Amino acid sequence: MPEPRGPGGTGKAQSHNPVAYADEKSDTSVVPEKPSNKGESQSGDPAEMVEERDVAKGNVSKNPAPRTPSRNKVVSMGLEGVRIAAKRDKKLRFTALLHHITPQLLEQSFYALRKDAAVGVDGVTWQDYEEGLQERVQTLHRQIHVGGYRATPSRRVLIPKADGKQRVLGIASLEDKIVQQAVVTVLNTIYEEDFLGFSYGFRQGRSQHNALDALMVGIKSRHVNWILDADIAAFFDEIDHDWMLKFLEHRIADQRLLRLIGNWLKAGVIEDGIRVAATKGTPQGAVISPLLANIYLHYALDQWTQQWRGRHARGQVIAARVPFHSGSGWGSIGPRGEPWPPYHLTVVLFYRSCGSVWTRCTCRTSR
């Protein structure tokens, strides 16, 4: 029989060993510190290591009191309980997450949106929606939980790029933005415990500046043999929907939440008044797209990089995965004057001998 869930709890989770990973070194707090500018530490760790996040203060590393003397389960504590469970067990799959999307979270998500953002196909502005917000949020919450909420297609917008081409943006409707922001809040409590230290893109408290600082310290304090500079071409346009959902299923077993994300991926765009369904990619401009991109690359790239440098590299390795956007000032131009694509990976390889070689490759995300 299914186990009852306490009020406001994290719900059921599929795991045979909920505390197996509680003491691993990768258990860190959510907010990273700014890396040092002063070279290697006294311990001799490479510069990237200073990007690792300190363990949170308090007693979060201890197991919460069990609900009954006979059950060693995590006490229900809302989203904080989700974070603790995700931190404790890296293989835990969450089966009940949608109930964390409450009217209060939807209201917070609304106020987290930009007031001057472009409108979607609904034509509703932030100021329009704020009128009667309480009633609107209650209705939206009810629709989400009874299955009445439907994702709408994005409004297609073309913006010029520095190389003369055009980037396609998908502007979601306002209610889609609100629900996506709420889902991002829920999922971040899980994935911020999973993402690796060299992932700097679209994460709270991290930026391109942090990544460049880590690389600069490493390059100045080590003998550099190779710098591998890889651009992920057309990344948002090429994300495979099936693989995206498979990657999500490593952690998410709530089928309602997975269907919600799948509907956003397939909603498509409105072009010349006609709906064009999407078969791949996630819209640039959608609130949830940056998080989906990080999850995709966490499994497709970051974990491979981490494994390779731990098992096969013959020297020390520093990696930094960063989003660079054309037109974003200092971060928009590469070493030969070309614009950066939306996602960028730099890997610095350190060996005993001196010298440096700059190589470049273009990667695509299709299977």
mmCIF file of N, CA, C and O in Angstrom, residues 167-218:
data_model
loop_
_atom_site.group_PDB
_atom_site.id
_atom_site.type_symbol
_atom_site.label_atom_id
_atom_site.label_comp_id
_atom_site.label_asym_id
_atom_site.label_seq_id
_atom_site.Cartn_x
_atom_site.Cartn_y
_atom_site.Cartn_z
ATOM 1 N N ARG A 167 18.730 35.111 -34.512
ATOM 2 C CA ARG A 167 18.418 34.160 -33.450
ATOM 3 C C ARG A 167 16.913 34.147 -33.230
ATOM 4 O O ARG A 167 16.274 35.199 -33.143
ATOM 5 N N VAL A 168 16.357 32.952 -33.118
ATOM 6 C CA VAL A 168 14.914 32.796 -32.935
ATOM 7 C C VAL A 168 14.601 32.721 -31.446
ATOM 8 O O VAL A 168 15.142 31.882 -30.732
ATOM 9 N N LEU A 169 13.749 33.618 -30.990
ATOM 10 C CA LEU A 169 13.285 33.592 -29.608
ATOM 11 C C LEU A 169 11.831 33.148 -29.566
ATOM 12 O O LEU A 169 11.056 33.424 -30.493
ATOM 13 N N GLY A 170 11.470 32.463 -28.497
ATOM 14 C CA GLY A 170 10.082 32.081 -28.281
ATOM 15 C C GLY A 170 9.563 32.761 -27.029
ATOM 16 O O GLY A 170 10.033 32.460 -25.927
ATOM 17 N N ILE A 171 8.626 33.686 -27.177
ATOM 18 C CA ILE A 171 8.096 34.440 -26.044
ATOM 19 C C ILE A 171 6.825 33.751 -25.554
ATOM 20 O O ILE A 171 5.832 33.683 -26.274
ATOM 21 N N ALA A 172 6.869 33.240 -24.343
ATOM 22 C CA ALA A 172 5.736 32.503 -23.789
ATOM 23 C C ALA A 172 4.656 33.444 -23.289
ATOM 24 O O ALA A 172 4.908 34.623 -22.999
ATOM 25 N N SER A 173 3.441 32.905 -23.180
ATOM 26 C CA SER A 173 2.348 33.654 -22.578
ATOM 27 C C SER A 173 2.636 33.869 -21.094
ATOM 28 O O SER A 173 3.424 33.139 -20.482
ATOM 29 N N LEU A 174 1.979 34.869 -20.512
ATOM 30 C CA LEU A 174 2.305 35.236 -19.141
ATOM 31 C C LEU A 174 2.041 34.099 -18.156
ATOM 32 O O LEU A 174 2.862 33.832 -17.269
ATOM 33 N N GLU A 175 0.927 33.402 -18.280
ATOM 34 C CA GLU A 175 0.650 32.310 -17.344
ATOM 35 C C GLU A 175 1.636 31.166 -17.530
ATOM 36 O O GLU A 175 2.002 30.501 -16.553
ATOM 37 N N ASP A 176 2.087 30.930 -18.756
ATOM 38 C CA ASP A 176 3.135 29.927 -18.962
ATOM 39 C C ASP A 176 4.416 30.335 -18.242
ATOM 40 O O ASP A 176 5.104 29.504 -17.636
ATOM 41 N N LYS A 177 4.749 31.621 -18.296
ATOM 42 C CA LYS A 177 5.940 32.107 -17.599
ATOM 43 C C LYS A 177 5.815 31.897 -16.099
ATOM 44 O O LYS A 177 6.776 31.494 -15.433
ATOM 45 N N ILE A 178 4.630 32.161 -15.548
ATOM 46 C CA ILE A 178 4.429 32.018 -14.105
ATOM 47 C C ILE A 178 4.602 30.562 -13.690
ATOM 48 O O ILE A 178 5.328 30.256 -12.732
ATOM 49 N N VAL A 179 3.952 29.652 -14.408
ATOM 50 C CA VAL A 179 4.025 28.236 -14.050
ATOM 51 C C VAL A 179 5.447 27.713 -14.257
ATOM 52 O O VAL A 179 5.968 26.942 -13.443
ATOM 53 N N GLN A 180 6.104 28.137 -15.330
ATOM 54 C CA GLN A 180 7.480 27.713 -15.562
ATOM 55 C C GLN A 180 8.399 28.201 -14.449
ATOM 56 O O GLN A 180 9.277 27.464 -13.984
ATOM 57 N N GLN A 181 8.208 29.434 -13.999
ATOM 58 C CA GLN A 181 9.042 29.955 -12.910
ATOM 59 C C GLN A 181 8.813 29.156 -11.632
ATOM 60 O O GLN A 181 9.761 28.862 -10.887
ATOM 61 N N ALA A 182 7.574 28.766 -11.370
ATOM 62 C CA ALA A 182 7.288 27.947 -10.191
ATOM 63 C C ALA A 182 7.951 26.581 -10.294
ATOM 64 O O ALA A 182 8.520 26.078 -9.312
ATOM 65 N N VAL A 183 7.904 25.966 -11.462
ATOM 66 C CA VAL A 183 8.542 24.669 -11.665
ATOM 67 C C VAL A 183 10.053 24.796 -11.520
ATOM 68 O O VAL A 183 10.708 23.923 -10.936
ATOM 69 N N VAL A 184 10.623 25.872 -12.021
ATOM 70 C CA VAL A 184 12.065 26.111 -11.870
ATOM 71 C C VAL A 184 12.435 26.181 -10.390
ATOM 72 O O VAL A 184 13.445 25.613 -9.963
ATOM 73 N N THR A 185 11.623 26.863 -9.597
ATOM 74 C CA THR A 185 11.885 26.962 -8.164
ATOM 75 C C THR A 185 11.904 25.585 -7.515
ATOM 76 O O THR A 185 12.781 25.275 -6.696
ATOM 77 N N VAL A 186 10.943 24.738 -7.872
ATOM 78 C CA VAL A 186 10.870 23.392 -7.302
ATOM 79 C C VAL A 186 12.070 22.555 -7.751
ATOM 80 O O VAL A 186 12.744 21.917 -6.936
ATOM 81 N N LEU A 187 12.347 22.555 -9.050
ATOM 82 C CA LEU A 187 13.426 21.708 -9.561
ATOM 83 C C LEU A 187 14.799 22.174 -9.111
ATOM 84 O O LEU A 187 15.716 21.359 -8.946
ATOM 85 N N ASN A 188 14.967 23.473 -8.923
ATOM 86 C CA ASN A 188 16.268 23.971 -8.474
ATOM 87 C C ASN A 188 16.662 23.418 -7.113
ATOM 88 O O ASN A 188 17.858 23.257 -6.818
ATOM 89 N N THR A 189 15.684 23.124 -6.263
ATOM 90 C CA THR A 189 16.010 22.563 -4.955
ATOM 91 C C THR A 189 16.669 21.194 -5.098
ATOM 92 O O THR A 189 17.432 20.775 -4.223
ATOM 93 N N ILE A 190 16.382 20.510 -6.200
ATOM 94 C CA ILE A 190 16.983 19.196 -6.463
ATOM 95 C C ILE A 190 18.302 19.348 -7.203
ATOM 96 O O ILE A 190 19.350 18.849 -6.772
ATOM 97 N N TYR A 191 18.267 20.068 -8.320
ATOM 98 C CA TYR A 191 19.419 20.057 -9.220
ATOM 99 C C TYR A 191 20.571 20.934 -8.748
ATOM 100 O O TYR A 191 21.714 20.694 -9.149
ATOM 101 N N GLU A 192 20.317 21.906 -7.887
ATOM 102 C CA GLU A 192 21.436 22.661 -7.332
ATOM 103 C C GLU A 192 22.297 21.782 -6.429
ATOM 104 O O GLU A 192 23.439 22.121 -6.135
ATOM 105 N N GLU A 193 21.739 20.663 -5.970
ATOM 106 C CA GLU A 193 22.535 19.699 -5.212
ATOM 107 C C GLU A 193 23.293 18.744 -6.132
ATOM 108 O O GLU A 193 24.180 18.025 -5.669
ATOM 109 N N ASP A 194 22.936 18.718 -7.416
ATOM 110 C CA ASP A 194 23.552 17.785 -8.364
ATOM 111 C C ASP A 194 24.582 18.437 -9.270
ATOM 112 O O ASP A 194 25.574 17.810 -9.637
ATOM 113 N N PHE A 195 24.352 19.684 -9.669
ATOM 114 C CA PHE A 195 25.223 20.327 -10.649
ATOM 115 C C PHE A 195 26.659 20.398 -10.131
ATOM 116 O O PHE A 195 26.902 20.602 -8.936
ATOM 117 N N LEU A 196 27.595 20.248 -11.052
ATOM 118 C CA LEU A 196 29.011 20.205 -10.693
ATOM 119 C C LEU A 196 29.594 21.611 -10.554
ATOM 120 O O LEU A 196 29.010 22.593 -11.010
ATOM 121 N N GLY A 197 30.774 21.664 -9.951
ATOM 122 C CA GLY A 197 31.374 22.953 -9.625
ATOM 123 C C GLY A 197 31.754 23.797 -10.819
ATOM 124 O O GLY A 197 31.845 25.018 -10.708
ATOM 125 N N PHE A 198 31.993 23.161 -11.996
ATOM 126 C CA PHE A 198 32.408 23.953 -13.161
ATOM 127 C C PHE A 198 31.224 24.353 -14.042
ATOM 128 O O PHE A 198 31.419 24.844 -15.157
ATOM 129 N N SER A 199 30.007 24.168 -13.555
ATOM 130 C CA SER A 199 28.810 24.618 -14.266
ATOM 131 C C SER A 199 28.448 26.012 -13.773
ATOM 132 O O SER A 199 28.053 26.181 -12.613
ATOM 133 N N TYR A 200 28.584 27.015 -14.644
ATOM 134 C CA TYR A 200 28.375 28.401 -14.242
ATOM 135 C C TYR A 200 27.160 29.042 -14.915
ATOM 136 O O TYR A 200 26.817 30.176 -14.616
ATOM 137 N N GLY A 201 26.514 28.347 -15.836
ATOM 138 C CA GLY A 201 25.479 28.977 -16.642
ATOM 139 C C GLY A 201 24.137 29.053 -15.958
ATOM 140 O O GLY A 201 23.625 28.055 -15.464
ATOM 141 N N PHE A 202 23.548 30.244 -15.933
ATOM 142 C CA PHE A 202 22.167 30.439 -15.499
ATOM 143 C C PHE A 202 21.913 29.862 -14.108
ATOM 144 O O PHE A 202 20.894 29.226 -13.866
ATOM 145 N N ARG A 203 22.841 30.085 -13.198
ATOM 146 C CA ARG A 203 22.672 29.602 -11.825
ATOM 147 C C ARG A 203 22.815 30.763 -10.859
ATOM 148 O O ARG A 203 23.669 31.634 -11.041
ATOM 149 N N GLN A 204 21.970 30.752 -9.844
ATOM 150 C CA GLN A 204 21.986 31.833 -8.872
ATOM 151 C C GLN A 204 23.328 31.886 -8.163
ATOM 152 O O GLN A 204 23.847 30.872 -7.687
ATOM 153 N N GLY A 205 23.912 33.079 -8.103
ATOM 154 C CA GLY A 205 25.185 33.260 -7.429
ATOM 155 C C GLY A 205 26.393 32.903 -8.260
ATOM 156 O O GLY A 205 27.519 32.935 -7.753
ATOM 157 N N ARG A 206 26.180 32.537 -9.534
ATOM 158 C CA ARG A 206 27.291 32.189 -10.425
ATOM 159 C C ARG A 206 27.152 32.956 -11.732
ATOM 160 O O ARG A 206 26.051 33.261 -12.156
ATOM 161 N N SER A 207 28.284 33.225 -12.352
ATOM 162 C CA SER A 207 28.248 34.016 -13.580
ATOM 163 C C SER A 207 29.490 33.730 -14.403
ATOM 164 O O SER A 207 30.397 32.995 -13.983
ATOM 165 N N GLN A 208 29.545 34.350 -15.588
ATOM 166 C CA GLN A 208 30.735 34.243 -16.433
ATOM 167 C C GLN A 208 31.970 34.784 -15.722
ATOM 168 O O GLN A 208 33.085 34.303 -15.913
ATOM 169 N N HIS A 209 31.783 35.807 -14.889
ATOM 170 C CA HIS A 209 32.907 36.399 -14.169
ATOM 171 C C HIS A 209 33.557 35.377 -13.239
ATOM 172 O O HIS A 209 34.787 35.311 -13.129
ATOM 173 N N ASN A 210 32.721 34.578 -12.549
ATOM 174 C CA ASN A 210 33.273 33.537 -11.674
ATOM 175 C C ASN A 210 34.076 32.524 -12.467
ATOM 176 O O ASN A 210 35.148 32.078 -12.040
ATOM 177 N N ALA A 211 33.547 32.132 -13.636
ATOM 178 C CA ALA A 211 34.239 31.144 -14.459
ATOM 179 C C ALA A 211 35.576 31.674 -14.955
ATOM 180 O O ALA A 211 36.604 30.986 -14.894
ATOM 181 N N LEU A 212 35.578 32.900 -15.460
ATOM 182 C CA LEU A 212 36.823 33.485 -15.957
ATOM 183 C C LEU A 212 37.838 33.683 -14.826
ATOM 184 O O LEU A 212 39.047 33.557 -15.030
ATOM 185 N N ASP A 213 37.345 34.002 -13.645
ATOM 186 C CA ASP A 213 38.243 34.167 -12.513
ATOM 187 C C ASP A 213 38.931 32.850 -12.181
ATOM 188 O O ASP A 213 40.148 32.796 -11.942
ATOM 189 N N ALA A 214 38.159 31.747 -12.184
ATOM 190 C CA ALA A 214 38.731 30.433 -11.898
ATOM 191 C C ALA A 214 39.754 30.038 -12.953
ATOM 192 O O ALA A 214 40.835 29.526 -12.638
ATOM 193 N N LEU A 215 39.435 30.289 -14.222
ATOM 194 C CA LEU A 215 40.357 29.957 -15.304
ATOM 195 C C LEU A 215 41.620 30.809 -15.237
ATOM 196 O O LEU A 215 42.722 30.323 -15.465
ATOM 197 N N MET A 216 41.437 32.085 -14.926
ATOM 198 C CA MET A 216 42.594 32.978 -14.855
ATOM 199 C C MET A 216 43.557 32.533 -13.762
ATOM 200 O O MET A 216 44.780 32.482 -13.956
ATOM 201 N N VAL A 217 43.014 32.178 -12.598
ATOM 202 C CA VAL A 217 43.866 31.716 -11.506
ATOM 203 C C VAL A 217 44.602 30.448 -11.906
ATOM 204 O O VAL A 217 45.799 30.291 -11.658
ATOM 205 N N GLY A 218 43.883 29.525 -12.563
ATOM 206 C CA GLY A 218 44.512 28.281 -12.979
ATOM 207 C C GLY A 218 45.601 28.490 -14.004
ATOM 208 O O GLY A 218 46.688 27.917 -13.903
#
